[in-house]
Amino acid sequence: MDSLIAPFLNGTADGALLLIAALGLALTFGQMGVINMAHGEFLLAGAVCAFWTQQVVASTDVSILLALPVAFVFAGLLGLVLEATVLQWMYDRPLDTLLATVGVSLALQQVFLQLYPSGVPVEKPSLLDGQLDVLGYAWPLRQVFTIVLAAGCLAGLGALLKYSSFGRRIRATVQNRALAETLGVATRSVDRMTFFIGSGLAGVGGVAASLIGGTNSQLGTRYIILAFLVVVAGGLGQLRGTVIAAWTVGVVTAYLADWTTGSLAQVITFVLVVVFLQVRPNGLFTVRTRGLA
Amino acid sequence: MRNHTTIRRRTAAVASVLVIGLATAACGGSKAADGDDAPSAKPAKSCVDVSGDTVKLGFINSLTGAMAISEKTVSAVLGMAAEEINASGGIMGKKIEPIQEDGATDWPTFAEKTEKLLTDDCVAAVFGGWTSSSRKAMKPVVEKHNGLLFYPVQYEGLESSKNIYYTGATTNQQILPAMEFLKAEGVKTLFLAGSDYVFPRTANAIIKLYAKELGIEIVGEEYVPLDKDDWTTQVAKIVKAKPDFVFNTINGSSNVGFVKAYTDAGLKAETTPIISVSIAEEEAPNMGASVEGQYAAWNYFQSVKSPANEKFIKDWVAYDGPSDVTSDPMEAAYISLHLYKAMVEKAGSFDVDKINAAADGVSFDAPEGKVVVDGDNHHITKPGLIGQINADNQFDVVWSSDGPIAPDPYLEGYTWFPEATRDALVKAAG
């Protein structure tokens, strides 16, 4: 029984982390049309925040909770700087943003290497030490934490977009920038805030990622392609598509890894997504409005 | 106005980017320079000039890129060894003039820079490299120019070249001693976990054969790509298989993910210990989870007791900083320069052919103990050691081979290793 349960739970947790990484992209790429290849390094920045808070606060349980807002703000500020210095002149030119941000991504990796040549060790909080017994499978609590975190991020972002006036301004700007401006929406400041939130979410994802693997210069690279894949497969500008795609990729990869090998699972998953995009080039959900990017 | 066409075009653009990314990832590390079986008919004439009072030596390691973390200390310790030799009079009275190159974690760059060192800088020998891919890229170059390369890292064996000296361990000096240790511990079941590339796959093929010989059952074998860190699914299989021991051939930062998933799943050194072949003094403190009680197989540990090692550690701390540790690959790099000096002085010449003719039996009192060069296969004798990680992330030596082990890169002295397997593995390793 647990041979069927374990990949399901592991995959759900993997998908949850992928979702946090992809949520920010769903905003900046899906909604704003900016291809930010440095998004992965914002994850890395979040992971570094987890390390910093552990240096300051002795209790690993307190420090991880503290790391979440710190990482959100720190990665968000990095996003703001990137938007202000590079991207604001490149809206509507996605391929240019891609090239520019690949450069930024490499530069950030080198900065990290200069500061921490052998990476930074992030300790697991003692609260997450145990396992939860699910039908005979000892499910690591760390994975439960990732899922709760992803749910929190999703709920927060969803509520913000749907219910707040700021969320309405984002959606208005995205759907029709010119009209929004004539209605008095300060679209430039909306751009900046959207980028802040999108990048901040990457920071939160970085804290979760730091509990799984090595916090080194390659951390962002490990997630960026999959995160883009999830956003595209889900359908641009579609949060529910992103959620379903992230979860599906997580679970399918986990089952494949269980039945075959880790390497083969990765390859098969990519092939499946490519085939899927041939059938549905616009992803899972397509919105048939005129203005949505 | 954005519309559907834009969306589709953008999706297509992203899809192509992803495909390019994937292709790059898939190619990464797999393909080094080819054609090592085709040495040119006539080696180029050496341009090495030692008529003055210096001798130029090339040092090449990745000072940038993903491998920089590991290779920087190797590069630094080569510099220390050069200073040390210069202070004591140089090689045959000639001071070493090091020429430093950066391989940049890029295998064609290793080949290019090695070529530059040999033909433009006219160095008498090249020292460095870490990954097998970097060595395989440099091999045809040193063979073409009849140069010398000293390679300081343990590797998968099944190779020997008249233009390369291997001062790290080959499989019968690290992997096989580790298996003998497991046998002595009474291990009955073993789980293999490795990164998905040539070293772990080759090592595990050998481990499986030897395990059969020793009566140890392999109860699982899992690989994860080098660039992936998440081991949760694979560790779940270890939990289920309940092996006596886990044999770990994972490399690089993927080890961090493995150790985290291992502790996540509630596994412990007391119940399911791990023996690793790539976690050393530098890696142990950076795991993000305690590795106390786990084992590693090497030929040198900082804790080795010998006058040569005391001096080595003292010099290294003075050279590089008080918080710095020494490790096996560093030690192997350090001794490579000293062995070169001894070989040149025995040959009485910097000429490669004369050095090769004199190499057999050259020895050095290394920090790991006395090492001797084997003139046939160009490897050196090394003691096999097993260390257990203590609370200070240092290794307590808990097992050692009976004296130094003679190198046998092709495992020709082992009856359980069939000829056909050797040929297949040599071919697979390229």
PDB file of C-alpha atoms in Angstrom, chain A residues 16 44 70 96 106 121 130 150 153 164 182 185 190 195 200 216 218 228 283:
ATOM      1  CA  ALA A  16       3.640  22.376  -3.742  1.00  0.00           C
ATOM      2  CA  LEU A  44      18.285  31.423  -3.910  1.00  0.00           C
ATOM      3  CA  VAL A  70      12.344  38.319   5.618  1.00  0.00           C
ATOM      4  CA  ASP A  96      14.695  40.860 -24.668  1.00  0.00           C
ATOM      5  CA  LEU A 106      24.493  34.607 -13.982  1.00  0.00           C
ATOM      6  CA  PRO A 121      24.114  25.130   5.337  1.00  0.00           C
ATOM      7  CA  GLY A 130       9.318  13.836  12.792  1.00  0.00           C
ATOM      8  CA  ALA A 150       2.056  26.651  -0.699  1.00  0.00           C
ATOM      9  CA  CYS A 153       0.780  31.594  -0.595  1.00  0.00           C
ATOM     10  CA  SER A 164      -8.411  43.974  -2.774  1.00  0.00           C
ATOM     11  CA  THR A 182      -7.429  56.787 -18.364  1.00  0.00           C
ATOM     12  CA  VAL A 185      -4.756  53.718 -12.301  1.00  0.00           C
ATOM     13  CA  VAL A 190       1.106  48.728 -10.243  1.00  0.00           C
ATOM     14  CA  PHE A 195       6.944  42.571  -9.494  1.00  0.00           C
ATOM     15  CA  GLY A 200       8.778  37.959  -2.959  1.00  0.00           C
ATOM     16  CA  ASN A 216      24.404  26.759  -3.373  1.00  0.00           C
ATOM     17  CA  GLN A 218      22.870  26.257  -8.551  1.00  0.00           C
ATOM     18  CA  PHE A 228       8.307  28.059 -16.406  1.00  0.00           C
ATOM     19  CA  GLY A 283      -1.867  25.278 -21.828  1.00  0.00           C
TER      20      GLY A 283
END
